[in-house]
CSV table of C-alpha atoms in Angstrom, one decimal:
chain,number,residue,atom,x,y,z
A,309,SER,CA,12.7,9.2,10.5
A,310,TRP,CA,15.0,9.2,7.5
A,311,VAL,CA,15.4,13.0,7.8
A,312,ARG,CA,17.5,12.5,10.9
A,313,GLN,CA,19.9,10.4,8.8
A,314,ALA,CA,19.9,12.7,5.8
A,315,GLU,CA,22.7,15.0,4.8
A,316,PRO,CA,22.3,18.7,4.1
A,317,VAL,CA,23.3,19.2,0.5
A,318,ARG,CA,22.4,22.8,-0.5
A,319,GLU,CA,20.3,25.9,0.2
A,320,LYS,CA,17.4,26.9,-2.0
A,321,GLN,CA,14.2,29.0,-2.0
A,322,VAL,CA,10.7,27.6,-2.2
A,323,HIS,CA,7.9,30.1,-2.9
A,324,GLY,CA,10.4,32.9,-1.8
A,325,GLU,CA,11.4,31.3,1.5
A,326,PRO,CA,14.9,30.0,2.1
A,327,CYS,CA,15.3,26.4,3.2
A,328,THR,CA,18.0,23.7,3.5
A,329,VAL,CA,17.8,20.6,1.3
A,330,PHE,CA,18.4,17.3,3.1
A,331,ARG,CA,18.9,14.2,0.9
A,332,LYS,CA,18.9,10.5,1.7
A,333,SER,CA,19.5,7.5,-0.7
A,334,GLN,CA,18.3,4.0,0.2
A,335,ARG,CA,19.5,1.2,-2.0
A,336,THR,CA,18.8,-2.6,-1.9
A,337,ALA,CA,19.1,-5.4,-4.4
A,338,ARG,CA,15.4,-4.7,-5.3
A,339,PHE,CA,15.0,-1.0,-5.5
A,340,ARG,CA,16.5,2.5,-5.0
A,341,ILE,CA,14.8,5.3,-3.2
A,342,GLU,CA,16.0,8.9,-3.4
A,343,SER,CA,14.3,11.3,-0.9
A,344,ALA,CA,14.9,15.0,-0.4
A,345,VAL,CA,13.2,17.5,1.9
A,346,CYS,CA,13.8,21.3,2.1
A,347,ILE,CA,13.5,22.5,5.8
A,348,GLY,CA,12.9,26.1,6.6
A,349,ALA,CA,14.6,28.0,9.5
A,350,ASP,CA,11.5,27.2,11.7
A,351,GLY,CA,12.2,23.5,11.3
A,352,LEU,CA,9.2,22.9,9.1
A,353,PRO,CA,9.2,21.4,5.6
A,354,ARG,CA,8.7,23.5,2.5
A,355,GLU,CA,9.2,20.9,-0.2
A,356,PHE,CA,9.4,17.1,-0.4
A,357,ASN,CA,10.5,15.0,-3.3
A,358,GLN,CA,10.9,11.2,-3.6
A,359,SER,CA,11.6,8.9,-6.4
A,360,VAL,CA,11.5,5.1,-6.3
A,361,ASP,CA,13.3,3.0,-9.0
A,362,PHE,CA,12.5,-0.7,-9.3
A,363,GLY,CA,14.6,-1.2,-12.4
A,364,ILE,CA,12.0,-1.6,-15.1
A,365,PHE,CA,9.6,1.0,-13.7
A,366,GLY,CA,9.6,3.7,-11.1
A,367,MET,CA,7.5,6.5,-9.6
A,368,ALA,CA,8.0,9.9,-8.2
A,369,ASN,CA,6.2,12.2,-5.7
A,370,ALA,CA,6.6,16.0,-5.2
A,371,MET,CA,4.9,18.0,-2.5
A,372,TRP,CA,5.0,21.7,-1.5
A,373,PHE,CA,3.9,23.0,1.9
A,374,SER,CA,2.7,26.4,3.0
A,375,GLY,CA,0.3,28.2,5.4
A,376,PHE,CA,1.6,26.5,8.6
A,377,ARG,CA,-0.1,27.0,11.9
A,378,LEU,CA,1.6,25.5,14.9
A,379,GLY,CA,-0.4,24.4,17.9
A,380,SER,CA,-3.0,21.9,19.0
A,381,PRO,CA,-5.7,21.2,16.5
A,382,GLY,CA,-8.1,20.5,19.3
A,383,ASP,CA,-10.0,17.3,20.2
A,384,GLU,CA,-12.4,17.6,17.2
A,385,ALA,CA,-9.5,16.9,14.8
A,386,PHE,CA,-9.2,13.4,16.3
A,387,ARG,CA,-12.9,12.5,16.4
A,388,LEU,CA,-13.6,9.4,14.4
A,389,THR,CA,-15.2,10.1,11.0
A,390,GLU,CA,-18.6,8.6,10.2
A,391,ALA,CA,-16.9,6.2,7.9
A,392,CYS,CA,-14.7,4.8,10.7
A,393,SER,CA,-17.1,5.0,13.5
A,394,LYS,CA,-20.2,3.5,11.7
A,395,TYR,CA,-18.9,1.6,8.7
A,396,TYR,CA,-15.6,0.0,9.6
A,397,PRO,CA,-15.3,-2.7,8.8
A,398,ARG,CA,-17.8,-2.7,6.0
A,399,PRO,CA,-20.5,-5.3,6.2
A,400,PRO,CA,-20.4,-8.2,3.7
A,401,CYS,CA,-22.0,-7.7,0.3
A,402,PRO,CA,-25.8,-8.7,0.2
A,403,ASP,CA,-25.3,-11.4,-2.5
A,404,SER,CA,-24.6,-14.7,-0.7
A,405,ARG,CA,-24.7,-17.0,-3.8
A,406,VAL,CA,-21.7,-19.3,-4.0
A,407,MET,CA,-20.0,-19.2,-7.4
A,408,PRO,CA,-16.7,-20.4,-8.9
A,409,ILE,CA,-14.0,-17.8,-9.6
A,410,ASP,CA,-10.5,-18.0,-11.1
A,411,VAL,CA,-7.7,-16.5,-9.0
A,412,TYR,CA,-4.0,-16.3,-9.4
A,413,ARG,CA,-1.1,-16.0,-6.9
A,414,ILE,CA,2.7,-15.8,-7.3
A,415,PHE,CA,4.1,-18.7,-5.4
A,416,GLY,CA,7.5,-19.8,-4.2
A,417,PRO,CA,8.9,-21.7,-1.2
A,418,PRO,CA,8.9,-21.4,1.7
A,419,GLU,CA,5.3,-20.3,1.7
A,420,PRO,CA,2.8,-23.2,1.7
A,421,LEU,CA,0.9,-24.0,-1.5
A,422,GLU,CA,-2.5,-23.1,-0.1
A,423,LEU,CA,-4.9,-20.2,-0.4
A,424,GLY,CA,-6.2,-19.7,3.2
A,425,ASP,CA,-5.3,-16.3,4.6
A,426,LYS,CA,-3.5,-15.1,1.4
A,427,ASN,CA,-4.2,-12.4,-1.2
A,428,THR,CA,-4.9,-13.5,-4.7
A,429,GLY,CA,-6.1,-11.7,-7.8
A,430,ASP,CA,-8.2,-12.3,-10.9
A,431,ALA,CA,-6.2,-12.2,-14.2
A,432,LEU,CA,-6.2,-8.4,-14.5
A,433,GLY,CA,-5.7,-7.8,-10.8
A,434,ASP,CA,-2.6,-10.1,-10.6
A,435,LEU,CA,-1.3,-8.6,-13.8
A,436,ALA,CA,-1.5,-5.1,-12.2
A,437,PHE,CA,0.3,-6.5,-9.2
A,438,VAL,CA,3.1,-8.0,-11.2
A,439,CYS,CA,3.5,-4.7,-13.2
A,440,THR,CA,3.7,-2.5,-10.2
A,441,GLN,CA,5.2,-4.6,-7.4
A,442,GLY,CA,6.3,-8.0,-8.7
A,443,ALA,CA,8.6,-7.4,-11.6
A,444,ASP,CA,11.9,-8.0,-9.7
A,445,ALA,CA,14.6,-10.5,-9.1
A,446,GLU,CA,12.7,-11.7,-6.1
A,447,TYR,CA,10.1,-13.3,-8.4
A,448,GLU,CA,12.5,-14.9,-10.9
A,449,LYS,CA,12.3,-18.3,-9.2
A,450,LYS,CA,8.6,-18.2,-8.5
A,451,VAL,CA,5.6,-19.4,-10.5
A,452,ILE,CA,2.1,-18.0,-11.0
A,453,THR,CA,-0.4,-20.4,-9.7
A,454,HIS,CA,-4.0,-20.6,-11.0
A,455,TRP,CA,-6.9,-21.6,-8.7
A,456,ARG,CA,-10.6,-22.2,-9.4
A,457,VAL,CA,-12.5,-21.9,-6.1
A,458,ASN,CA,-16.1,-21.7,-5.0
A,459,VAL,CA,-16.7,-18.6,-3.0
A,460,SER,CA,-19.6,-16.8,-1.5
A,461,GLN,CA,-20.4,-13.5,-3.2
A,462,ALA,CA,-20.9,-11.9,0.2
A,463,PHE,CA,-17.4,-10.4,0.1
A,464,GLY,CA,-16.1,-8.6,3.1
A,465,GLN,CA,-13.8,-5.6,3.2
A,466,TYR,CA,-10.3,-6.3,1.9
A,467,SER,CA,-7.5,-7.1,4.3
A,468,PRO,CA,-3.8,-7.6,3.5
A,469,CYS,CA,-3.2,-11.3,3.8
A,470,ASN,CA,0.2,-12.9,3.1
A,471,PHE,CA,2.8,-15.4,4.3
A,472,ASP,CA,4.8,-13.7,7.1
A,473,GLY,CA,7.8,-16.1,7.0
A,474,GLN,CA,6.1,-18.6,9.3
A,475,ARG,CA,2.5,-18.8,8.5
A,476,ASN,CA,-0.3,-17.2,6.4
A,477,ARG,CA,-1.7,-14.2,8.2
A,478,CYS,CA,-4.4,-11.5,7.6
A,479,LEU,CA,-4.4,-8.1,9.2
A,480,GLY,CA,-7.5,-6.5,10.5
A,481,PRO,CA,-10.1,-6.8,13.3
A,482,PRO,CA,-11.9,-10.1,13.7
A,483,ALA,CA,-15.2,-8.8,12.3
A,484,GLN,CA,-13.3,-7.9,9.1
A,485,LEU,CA,-11.7,-11.4,8.7
A,486,ARG,CA,-14.9,-13.4,8.9
A,487,ALA,CA,-15.6,-13.1,5.1
A,488,VAL,CA,-13.4,-13.4,2.0
A,489,GLY,CA,-12.3,-9.8,1.4
A,490,ARG,CA,-12.3,-8.1,-2.0
A,491,ARG,CA,-11.2,-4.8,-3.6
A,492,SER,CA,-10.4,-3.4,-7.0
A,493,GLY,CA,-6.9,-4.2,-8.3
A,494,GLN,CA,-4.2,-2.1,-6.6
A,495,GLY,CA,-7.1,-0.2,-4.9
A,496,GLN,CA,-8.0,1.5,-8.2
A,497,GLY,CA,-11.1,1.4,-10.3
A,498,LEU,CA,-14.6,2.9,-10.2
A,499,GLY,CA,-16.5,0.5,-8.2
A,500,ARG,CA,-18.2,1.6,-5.0
A,501,ILE,CA,-16.5,1.0,-1.7
A,502,GLY,CA,-13.3,0.1,-3.3
A,503,GLY,CA,-14.7,-2.6,-5.5
A,504,GLN,CA,-15.9,-4.8,-2.6
A,505,CYS,CA,-19.3,-5.6,-4.1
A,506,SER,CA,-18.8,-4.7,-7.8
């Protein structure tokens, strides 16, 4: 983990407990990540802070930890939830009508100019993507492509699908990859089951 490579920078107290702050900076041409964790004498974290800077936007997380109990949580903690054991992957939506939809994708060589096994978005979904992930130098020489396709409304559960440097590839079990997947933009929104059928 990055903590093993982090440098101790100072001592502080979190909720009255002393801890040592370890900091690590990661920089690339695309982004900068600043991470810091405060570790107590028992080797457990008391506070974690991380900021990510993409140039024109960024985000930050802060977490505090307390009430530790060390030991095995027992087998029950690892039992599959009902959502995972009965409903993964989600079955396709009940509406099987075929209808035209407009989708967009940021395209640039060397990926092939085709849609099979690739994520796309409607106008608002792709705009959300560009605003949160695509506004960087990596996209300066790419174009936004517009596609009108006929697709069954029996959407499956969303899978991440992208060009991996050699071919288009979707991740997920075979049952999940039998239907065109759908979700709300950036996983947000109010639709049931992540926007799969709404």
